[in-house]
CSV table of N, CA, C and O in Angstrom, one decimal:
chain,number,residue,atom,x,y,z
V,85,MET,N,-23.1,-28.8,58.3
V,85,MET,CA,-22.3,-28.0,58.2
V,85,MET,C,-22.7,-27.2,57.0
V,85,MET,O,-22.9,-27.9,56.1
V,86,PRO,N,-22.7,-25.8,57.3
V,86,PRO,CA,-23.1,-25.2,56.3
V,86,PRO,C,-21.9,-24.8,55.2
V,86,PRO,O,-20.6,-25.3,55.5
V,87,ARG,N,-22.4,-25.0,54.1
V,87,ARG,CA,-20.9,-24.8,53.1
V,87,ARG,C,-20.7,-23.4,52.9
V,87,ARG,O,-21.1,-22.2,53.2
V,88,LYS,N,-19.2,-23.1,52.7
V,88,LYS,CA,-18.6,-22.2,52.5
V,88,LYS,C,-19.0,-21.5,51.0
V,88,LYS,O,-19.0,-22.2,50.1
V,89,PRO,N,-19.4,-20.3,51.1
V,89,PRO,CA,-19.6,-19.7,49.6
V,89,PRO,C,-18.8,-19.7,48.9
V,89,PRO,O,-17.5,-19.5,48.9
V,90,ALA,N,-18.8,-20.0,47.6
V,90,ALA,CA,-18.2,-20.3,46.3
V,90,ALA,C,-17.5,-18.9,46.2
V,90,ALA,O,-18.3,-17.9,46.2
V,91,GLN,N,-16.6,-18.8,45.8
V,91,GLN,CA,-15.7,-17.6,45.7
V,91,GLN,C,-16.0,-16.9,44.2
V,91,GLN,O,-15.8,-18.1,43.1
V,92,THR,N,-16.3,-15.8,43.9
V,92,THR,CA,-16.2,-15.4,42.5
V,92,THR,C,-15.4,-14.4,42.2
V,92,THR,O,-15.1,-13.6,43.1
V,93,ASN,N,-15.1,-14.2,40.9
V,93,ASN,CA,-14.3,-13.2,40.1
V,93,ASN,C,-14.9,-12.3,39.7
V,93,ASN,O,-14.7,-11.7,38.6
V,94,ASP,N,-15.9,-11.7,40.4
V,94,ASP,CA,-17.0,-10.4,39.9
V,94,ASP,C,-16.0,-9.2,39.8
V,94,ASP,O,-16.4,-8.4,38.9
V,95,GLU,N,-15.6,-8.9,41.1
V,95,GLU,CA,-14.6,-8.0,41.0
V,95,GLU,C,-13.5,-7.5,39.8
V,95,GLU,O,-13.6,-6.7,39.0
V,96,PRO,N,-13.1,-8.6,39.7
V,96,PRO,CA,-11.7,-8.4,38.1
V,96,PRO,C,-12.8,-8.1,36.9
V,96,PRO,O,-12.3,-7.1,36.1
V,97,GLU,N,-13.9,-8.9,36.9
V,97,GLU,CA,-14.6,-8.5,35.6
V,97,GLU,C,-15.3,-6.9,35.6
V,97,GLU,O,-15.4,-6.4,34.6
V,98,ASN,N,-15.6,-6.5,36.9
V,98,ASN,CA,-16.1,-5.2,36.9
V,98,ASN,C,-15.1,-4.4,36.7
V,98,ASN,O,-15.5,-3.2,36.0
V,99,GLU,N,-14.0,-4.6,37.1
V,99,GLU,CA,-13.0,-3.9,36.9
V,99,GLU,C,-12.6,-3.7,35.5
V,99,GLU,O,-12.1,-2.4,34.9
V,100,LYS,N,-12.4,-4.6,34.9
V,100,LYS,CA,-12.4,-4.7,33.3
V,100,LYS,C,-13.6,-3.8,32.6
V,100,LYS,O,-13.0,-2.9,31.7
V,101,MET,N,-14.5,-4.1,32.7
V,101,MET,CA,-15.6,-3.2,32.3
V,101,MET,C,-15.3,-1.7,32.6
V,101,MET,O,-15.5,-0.9,31.9
V,102,ASP,N,-14.9,-1.5,33.8
V,102,ASP,CA,-14.4,0.1,34.2
V,102,ASP,C,-13.9,0.4,33.1
V,102,ASP,O,-13.6,1.7,33.1
V,103,GLU,N,-12.7,-0.4,33.1
V,103,GLU,CA,-11.6,0.1,32.5
V,103,GLU,C,-11.8,0.6,30.7
V,103,GLU,O,-11.1,1.7,30.3
V,104,VAL,N,-12.7,0.0,30.4
V,104,VAL,CA,-13.1,0.4,28.9
V,104,VAL,C,-13.4,1.4,28.7
V,104,VAL,O,-12.8,2.2,27.6
V,105,PRO,N,-14.4,1.8,29.5
V,105,PRO,CA,-15.0,3.4,29.2
V,105,PRO,C,-13.9,4.4,29.5
V,105,PRO,O,-13.6,5.3,29.1
V,106,ASN,N,-13.1,4.2,30.6
V,106,ASN,CA,-11.7,4.8,30.8
V,106,ASN,C,-11.0,5.0,29.5
V,106,ASN,O,-10.5,6.1,29.2
V,107,ASN,N,-10.6,4.0,29.0
V,107,ASN,CA,-9.8,3.9,28.0
V,107,ASN,C,-10.4,4.8,26.5
V,107,ASN,O,-9.6,5.1,26.1
V,108,LEU,N,-11.6,4.4,26.7
V,108,LEU,CA,-12.3,5.0,25.8
V,108,LEU,C,-12.5,6.5,25.6
V,108,LEU,O,-12.3,7.2,24.9
V,109,GLN,N,-12.7,6.8,26.7
V,109,GLN,CA,-12.7,8.3,27.4
V,109,GLN,C,-11.5,9.1,27.0
V,109,GLN,O,-11.2,10.1,26.2
V,110,SER,N,-10.3,8.4,27.2
V,110,SER,CA,-9.2,8.4,27.2
V,110,SER,C,-8.7,8.8,25.6
V,110,SER,O,-8.1,10.0,25.3
V,111,GLU,N,-9.0,8.1,25.0
V,111,GLU,CA,-8.7,8.0,23.5
V,111,GLU,C,-9.6,9.2,22.7
V,111,GLU,O,-8.9,9.7,21.9
V,112,VAL,N,-11.0,9.2,23.3
V,112,VAL,CA,-11.8,10.2,22.8
V,112,VAL,C,-10.9,12.0,23.3
V,112,VAL,O,-10.9,12.5,22.4
V,113,ASP,N,-10.5,12.0,24.5
V,113,ASP,CA,-10.1,13.2,24.7
V,113,ASP,C,-8.8,13.5,24.1
V,113,ASP,O,-8.4,14.5,23.7
V,114,ASN,N,-8.1,12.5,23.7
V,114,ASN,CA,-6.7,12.7,22.9
V,114,ASN,C,-7.0,13.1,21.8
V,114,ASN,O,-6.4,13.9,21.0
V,115,LEU,N,-7.9,12.3,20.9
V,115,LEU,CA,-8.5,12.4,19.4
V,115,LEU,C,-9.1,14.1,19.5
V,115,LEU,O,-8.8,15.1,18.6
V,116,SER,N,-9.6,14.3,20.6
V,116,SER,CA,-10.1,15.9,20.7
V,116,SER,C,-9.3,17.1,20.8
V,116,SER,O,-9.1,17.8,20.4
V,117,ARG,N,-8.3,16.7,21.4
V,117,ARG,CA,-7.1,17.3,21.5
V,117,ARG,C,-6.1,17.7,20.2
V,117,ARG,O,-5.9,18.6,19.5
V,118,MET,N,-5.7,16.4,19.5
V,118,MET,CA,-5.3,16.4,18.2
V,118,MET,C,-5.9,17.0,17.5
V,118,MET,O,-5.7,18.2,16.5
V,119,LEU,N,-7.6,17.0,17.0
V,119,LEU,CA,-8.3,17.9,16.1
V,119,LEU,C,-8.4,19.3,16.6
V,119,LEU,O,-8.0,20.0,15.5
V,120,ALA,N,-8.3,19.4,18.0
V,120,ALA,CA,-8.3,21.1,18.0
V,120,ALA,C,-6.9,21.7,17.7
V,120,ALA,O,-7.1,22.9,17.4
V,121,ALA,N,-6.0,20.9,18.1
V,121,ALA,CA,-4.5,21.6,17.6
V,121,ALA,C,-4.5,21.9,16.0
V,121,ALA,O,-4.2,23.0,15.6
V,122,VAL,N,-5.2,20.6,15.3
V,122,VAL,CA,-5.3,20.9,13.8
V,122,VAL,C,-5.9,22.1,13.3
V,122,VAL,O,-5.4,22.9,12.4
V,123,LEU,N,-7.1,22.0,13.9
V,123,LEU,CA,-8.2,23.3,13.5
V,123,LEU,C,-7.5,24.7,14.0
V,123,LEU,O,-7.9,25.5,13.3
V,124,ASP,N,-6.7,24.6,15.0
V,124,ASP,CA,-6.2,26.0,15.6
V,124,ASP,C,-5.3,26.2,14.7
V,124,ASP,O,-5.3,27.6,14.1
V,125,TYR,N,-4.2,25.4,14.2
V,125,TYR,CA,-3.5,25.5,12.9
V,125,TYR,C,-4.1,26.0,11.6
V,125,TYR,O,-3.7,27.2,11.0
V,126,LEU,N,-5.3,25.4,11.2
V,126,LEU,CA,-6.1,25.6,10.0
V,126,LEU,C,-6.7,27.0,10.2
V,126,LEU,O,-6.6,27.7,9.1
V,127,ALA,N,-7.0,27.6,11.1
V,127,ALA,CA,-7.9,28.6,11.7
V,127,ALA,C,-6.7,30.1,11.4
V,127,ALA,O,-7.4,31.0,11.3
V,128,ASP,N,-5.4,29.6,11.7
V,128,ASP,CA,-4.8,30.9,11.8
V,128,ASP,C,-4.4,31.3,10.4
V,128,ASP,O,-3.8,30.5,9.4
V,129,GLU,N,-4.7,32.5,10.2
V,129,GLU,CA,-4.8,33.2,9.0
V,129,GLU,C,-3.5,33.5,8.4
V,129,GLU,O,-3.1,34.0,6.9
V,130,GLU,N,-2.4,33.5,9.2
V,130,GLU,CA,-1.3,33.7,9.1
V,130,GLU,C,-0.6,32.6,8.1
V,130,GLU,O,0.4,32.9,7.4
V,131,ASN,N,-0.8,31.8,8.2
V,131,ASN,CA,-0.4,30.4,7.3
V,131,ASN,C,-1.1,30.5,6.1
V,131,ASN,O,-2.4,30.4,5.6
V,132,GLU,N,-0.2,30.7,5.1
V,132,GLU,CA,-0.6,30.7,3.8
V,132,GLU,C,-0.6,29.3,2.9
V,132,GLU,O,-1.4,29.0,2.2
V,133,GLU,N,0.3,28.3,3.6
V,133,GLU,CA,0.2,26.9,3.0
V,133,GLU,C,-0.1,25.6,4.2
V,133,GLU,O,0.4,26.3,5.4
V,134,ILE,N,-0.3,24.8,4.0
V,134,ILE,CA,-0.6,23.7,5.0
V,134,ILE,C,0.7,23.1,5.1
V,134,ILE,O,0.9,22.4,4.1
V,135,ASP,N,1.3,23.0,6.3
V,135,ASP,CA,2.3,22.3,6.1
V,135,ASP,C,2.0,21.0,7.2
V,135,ASP,O,2.2,21.2,8.6
V,136,ILE,N,1.9,19.8,6.6
V,136,ILE,CA,1.4,18.7,7.2
V,136,ILE,C,2.7,18.3,8.3
V,136,ILE,O,2.3,18.0,9.4
V,137,GLU,N,4.0,18.4,7.8
V,137,GLU,CA,5.0,18.1,8.7
V,137,GLU,C,5.0,19.0,10.2
V,137,GLU,O,5.5,18.3,10.9
V,138,TYR,N,4.6,20.1,9.7
V,138,TYR,CA,4.4,20.9,11.0
V,138,TYR,C,3.5,20.5,11.8
V,138,TYR,O,3.7,20.3,13.3
V,139,LEU,N,2.6,20.3,11.4
V,139,LEU,CA,1.4,19.5,12.2
V,139,LEU,C,1.8,18.2,13.0
V,139,LEU,O,1.2,18.3,14.0
V,140,PHE,N,2.5,17.5,12.1
V,140,PHE,CA,3.2,16.2,12.8
V,140,PHE,C,4.1,16.4,14.1
V,140,PHE,O,3.9,15.7,15.2
V,141,ASP,N,4.5,17.2,13.6
V,141,ASP,CA,5.7,17.7,14.5
V,141,ASP,C,5.6,18.4,16.0
V,141,ASP,O,5.8,18.1,17.1
V,142,LYS,N,4.1,19.1,15.7
V,142,LYS,CA,3.6,19.8,16.7
V,142,LYS,C,2.7,19.3,17.5
V,142,LYS,O,2.4,20.0,18.7
V,143,THR,N,1.8,18.4,17.1
V,143,THR,CA,0.8,17.7,17.5
V,143,THR,C,0.9,16.3,18.1
V,143,THR,O,1.3,15.3,17.4
V,144,GLU,N,1.4,16.2,19.4
V,144,GLU,CA,1.6,15.0,20.1
V,144,GLU,C,0.8,13.9,20.0
V,144,GLU,O,-0.4,14.1,20.1
V,145,GLY,N,1.3,12.8,19.1
V,145,GLY,CA,0.4,11.7,18.9
V,145,GLY,C,-0.1,11.7,17.5
V,145,GLY,O,-0.7,10.6,17.3
V,146,LEU,N,0.0,12.7,16.7
V,146,LEU,CA,-0.9,12.7,15.5
V,146,LEU,C,-0.3,12.0,14.7
V,146,LEU,O,-0.9,11.4,13.8
V,147,ARG,N,1.1,12.0,14.3
V,147,ARG,CA,2.0,10.9,13.5
V,147,ARG,C,1.4,9.3,13.7
V,147,ARG,O,1.3,9.0,12.8
V,148,GLU,N,1.7,9.3,14.8
V,148,GLU,CA,1.4,7.7,15.3
V,148,GLU,C,-0.1,7.0,15.0
V,148,GLU,O,-0.4,6.3,14.7
V,149,TRP,N,-1.1,8.5,15.4
V,149,TRP,CA,-2.5,8.0,14.9
V,149,TRP,C,-2.7,7.8,13.5
V,149,TRP,O,-3.5,6.7,13.0
V,150,ARG,N,-2.0,8.5,13.0
V,150,ARG,CA,-2.3,8.4,11.4
V,150,ARG,C,-1.5,7.3,10.8
V,150,ARG,O,-2.2,6.7,9.9
V,151,LYS,N,-0.6,6.9,11.6
V,151,LYS,CA,0.0,5.4,10.9
V,151,LYS,C,-0.9,4.3,11.2
V,151,LYS,O,-0.8,3.3,10.3
V,152,GLN,N,-1.4,4.4,12.5
V,152,GLN,CA,-2.2,3.2,12.4
V,152,GLN,C,-3.5,3.7,11.9
V,152,GLN,O,-4.1,2.3,11.3
V,153,TYR,N,-4.1,4.4,11.5
V,153,TYR,CA,-5.1,4.6,10.8
V,153,TYR,C,-4.9,4.1,9.8
V,153,TYR,O,-5.7,3.3,8.9
V,154,GLN,N,-3.8,3.9,8.8
V,154,GLN,CA,-3.3,4.1,7.5
V,154,GLN,C,-3.5,2.5,7.4
V,154,GLN,O,-3.6,1.6,6.5
V,155,GLU,N,-2.8,1.9,8.6
V,155,GLU,CA,-2.5,0.5,8.5
V,155,GLU,C,-3.8,-0.1,8.3
V,155,GLU,O,-4.0,-1.4,7.8
V,156,LYS,N,-4.9,0.3,9.3
V,156,LYS,CA,-6.1,-0.3,9.3
V,156,LYS,C,-7.0,0.0,7.8
V,156,LYS,O,-7.7,-1.0,7.7
V,157,ASN,N,-6.8,1.0,7.5
V,157,ASN,CA,-7.3,1.2,6.0
V,157,ASN,C,-6.7,0.4,5.0
V,157,ASN,O,-7.3,0.0,4.2
V,158,ARG,N,-5.1,0.2,5.0
V,158,ARG,CA,-4.5,-0.5,4.3
V,158,ARG,C,-5.2,-2.1,4.3
V,158,ARG,O,-5.5,-2.8,3.2
V,159,LYS,N,-5.4,-2.5,5.5
V,159,LYS,CA,-6.0,-3.9,5.6
V,159,LYS,C,-7.5,-4.0,4.9
V,159,LYS,O,-8.2,-4.9,4.1
V,160,LEU,N,-8.3,-2.9,5.4
V,160,LEU,CA,-9.6,-3.1,4.5
V,160,LEU,C,-9.6,-3.0,3.2
V,160,LEU,O,-10.3,-3.6,2.7
V,161,ILE,N,-8.7,-2.2,2.5
V,161,ILE,CA,-8.3,-2.2,1.0
V,161,ILE,C,-8.0,-3.5,0.4
V,161,ILE,O,-8.2,-3.8,-0.5
V,162,GLU,N,-7.0,-4.1,1.3
V,162,GLU,CA,-6.3,-5.4,0.6
V,162,GLU,C,-7.7,-6.5,0.5
V,162,GLU,O,-7.9,-7.0,-0.3
V,163,ASP,N,-8.5,-6.2,1.9
V,163,ASP,CA,-9.7,-7.5,1.9
V,163,ASP,C,-10.7,-7.1,0.6
V,163,ASP,O,-11.3,-8.2,0.0
V,164,GLU,N,-10.9,-5.8,0.4
V,164,GLU,CA,-11.7,-5.4,-0.5
V,164,GLU,C,-11.3,-5.8,-1.9
V,164,GLU,O,-12.2,-6.5,-2.9
V,165,ILE,N,-10.0,-5.7,-2.3
V,165,ILE,CA,-9.4,-6.1,-3.8
V,165,ILE,C,-9.6,-7.6,-3.7
V,165,ILE,O,-9.9,-8.1,-4.8
V,166,LYS,N,-9.3,-8.4,-2.7
V,166,LYS,CA,-9.3,-9.8,-2.6
V,166,LYS,C,-10.8,-10.5,-2.9
V,166,LYS,O,-10.5,-11.3,-3.4
V,167,LYS,N,-11.5,-9.8,-2.2
V,167,LYS,CA,-13.0,-10.1,-2.7
V,167,LYS,C,-13.4,-10.0,-4.0
V,167,LYS,O,-14.0,-10.8,-4.6
V,168,SER,N,-12.8,-8.4,-4.6
V,168,SER,CA,-13.2,-8.4,-6.0
V,168,SER,C,-12.5,-9.1,-7.3
V,168,SER,O,-12.9,-9.4,-8.3
V,169,LEU,N,-11.3,-9.7,-6.6
V,169,LEU,CA,-10.7,-10.4,-8.0
V,169,LEU,C,-11.5,-11.6,-8.3
V,169,LEU,O,-10.9,-12.0,-9.6
V,170,GLY,N,-11.9,-12.1,-7.7
V,170,GLY,CA,-12.9,-13.3,-8.3
V,170,GLY,C,-14.0,-12.8,-9.4
V,170,GLY,O,-14.0,-13.9,-10.3
V,171,ASP,N,-14.2,-11.8,-9.3
V,171,ASP,CA,-15.4,-11.2,-10.7
V,171,ASP,C,-14.3,-10.8,-11.7
V,171,ASP,O,-15.0,-10.4,-13.0
V,172,LEU,N,-13.1,-10.7,-11.9
V,172,LEU,CA,-12.3,-10.3,-13.1
V,172,LEU,C,-12.2,-11.3,-14.1
V,172,LEU,O,-11.9,-12.4,-13.5
V,173,SER,N,-11.9,-10.9,-15.3
V,173,SER,CA,-11.5,-11.9,-16.5
V,173,SER,C,-10.4,-12.2,-16.2
V,173,SER,O,-9.2,-11.3,-15.4
V,174,PHE,N,-9.6,-13.0,-16.8
V,174,PHE,CA,-8.4,-13.5,-16.9
V,174,PHE,C,-7.5,-12.3,-17.4
V,174,PHE,O,-6.5,-12.1,-17.2
V,175,GLU,N,-8.0,-11.5,-18.6
V,175,GLU,CA,-7.3,-10.5,-19.0
V,175,GLU,C,-7.0,-9.5,-18.1
V,175,GLU,O,-6.2,-9.0,-18.0
V,176,GLU,N,-8.1,-9.2,-17.5
V,176,GLU,CA,-7.7,-7.9,-16.3
V,176,GLU,C,-6.9,-8.4,-15.3
V,176,GLU,O,-6.1,-7.7,-14.8
V,177,LEU,N,-7.2,-9.6,-14.7
V,177,LEU,CA,-6.4,-10.2,-14.0
V,177,LEU,C,-4.5,-10.6,-14.3
V,177,LEU,O,-3.7,-9.7,-13.7
V,178,GLN,N,-4.3,-10.6,-15.5
V,178,GLN,CA,-3.1,-10.4,-16.2
V,178,GLN,C,-2.7,-8.9,-16.3
V,178,GLN,O,-1.3,-8.9,-16.2
V,179,LYS,N,-3.5,-7.9,-16.5
V,179,LYS,CA,-3.0,-6.5,-16.7
V,179,LYS,C,-2.6,-6.0,-15.2
V,179,LYS,O,-1.5,-5.3,-15.2
V,180,ILE,N,-3.3,-6.6,-14.2
V,180,ILE,CA,-2.9,-6.1,-12.8
V,180,ILE,C,-1.6,-6.6,-12.5
V,180,ILE,O,-0.9,-6.2,-11.8
V,181,ARG,N,-1.5,-8.2,-12.8
V,181,ARG,CA,-0.3,-8.5,-12.5
V,181,ARG,C,1.0,-8.1,-13.1
V,181,ARG,O,1.9,-7.7,-12.4
V,182,ALA,N,0.7,-7.5,-14.3
V,182,ALA,CA,1.7,-6.8,-14.8
V,182,ALA,C,2.3,-5.5,-14.5
V,182,ALA,O,3.3,-5.0,-14.4
V,183,GLN,N,0.7,-4.8,-14.0
V,183,GLN,CA,1.3,-3.4,-13.1
V,183,GLN,C,2.1,-3.5,-11.9
V,183,GLN,O,2.8,-2.9,-11.5
V,184,ILE,N,1.8,-4.8,-11.0
V,184,ILE,CA,2.3,-4.9,-9.9
V,184,ILE,C,3.9,-5.2,-10.2
V,184,ILE,O,4.7,-4.7,-9.5
V,185,LYS,N,4.3,-5.7,-11.3
V,185,LYS,CA,5.5,-6.4,-11.8
V,185,LYS,C,6.3,-5.2,-12.1
V,185,LYS,O,7.5,-4.9,-11.6
V,186,GLU,N,5.7,-4.1,-12.5
V,186,GLU,CA,6.4,-2.8,-13.2
V,186,GLU,C,6.8,-2.4,-11.8
V,186,GLU,O,7.6,-1.5,-12.1
V,187,LYS,N,5.9,-2.4,-10.4
V,187,LYS,CA,6.6,-1.5,-9.5
V,187,LYS,C,7.6,-2.4,-8.9
V,187,LYS,O,8.5,-2.1,-8.3
C-alpha cells in the first residue's frame, strides 16, 4: 500500500514570512507619514517657534512612537552604564551613589 504523504505546515510558515515584509512596509509607511507631517510643520515659514506639543497632538502616532523610542534608548543607556561601572574607582562609584540619592 502506498503511504499517505506527510502533512507539512509550509503554508503557515510562508504566511508568516509574507507578514513580516507587510508589517515592515506598514511601519515604514507610518514613519514616512509622520516625518512628512513634521517636515511640513518645520517648513512653514509662519511658525516662529517650534511647538513640539502641537506636533504630538496633530501627528497621529508620533507621541507613541517617541515613547517607544525613548524606552528603547533608556535600556541601551542602562546597559552601557552597567558595563562601565566595573571600570570606575570606589571613589567614583561613591560620587555616583551620592548623586542618585540626591534625586
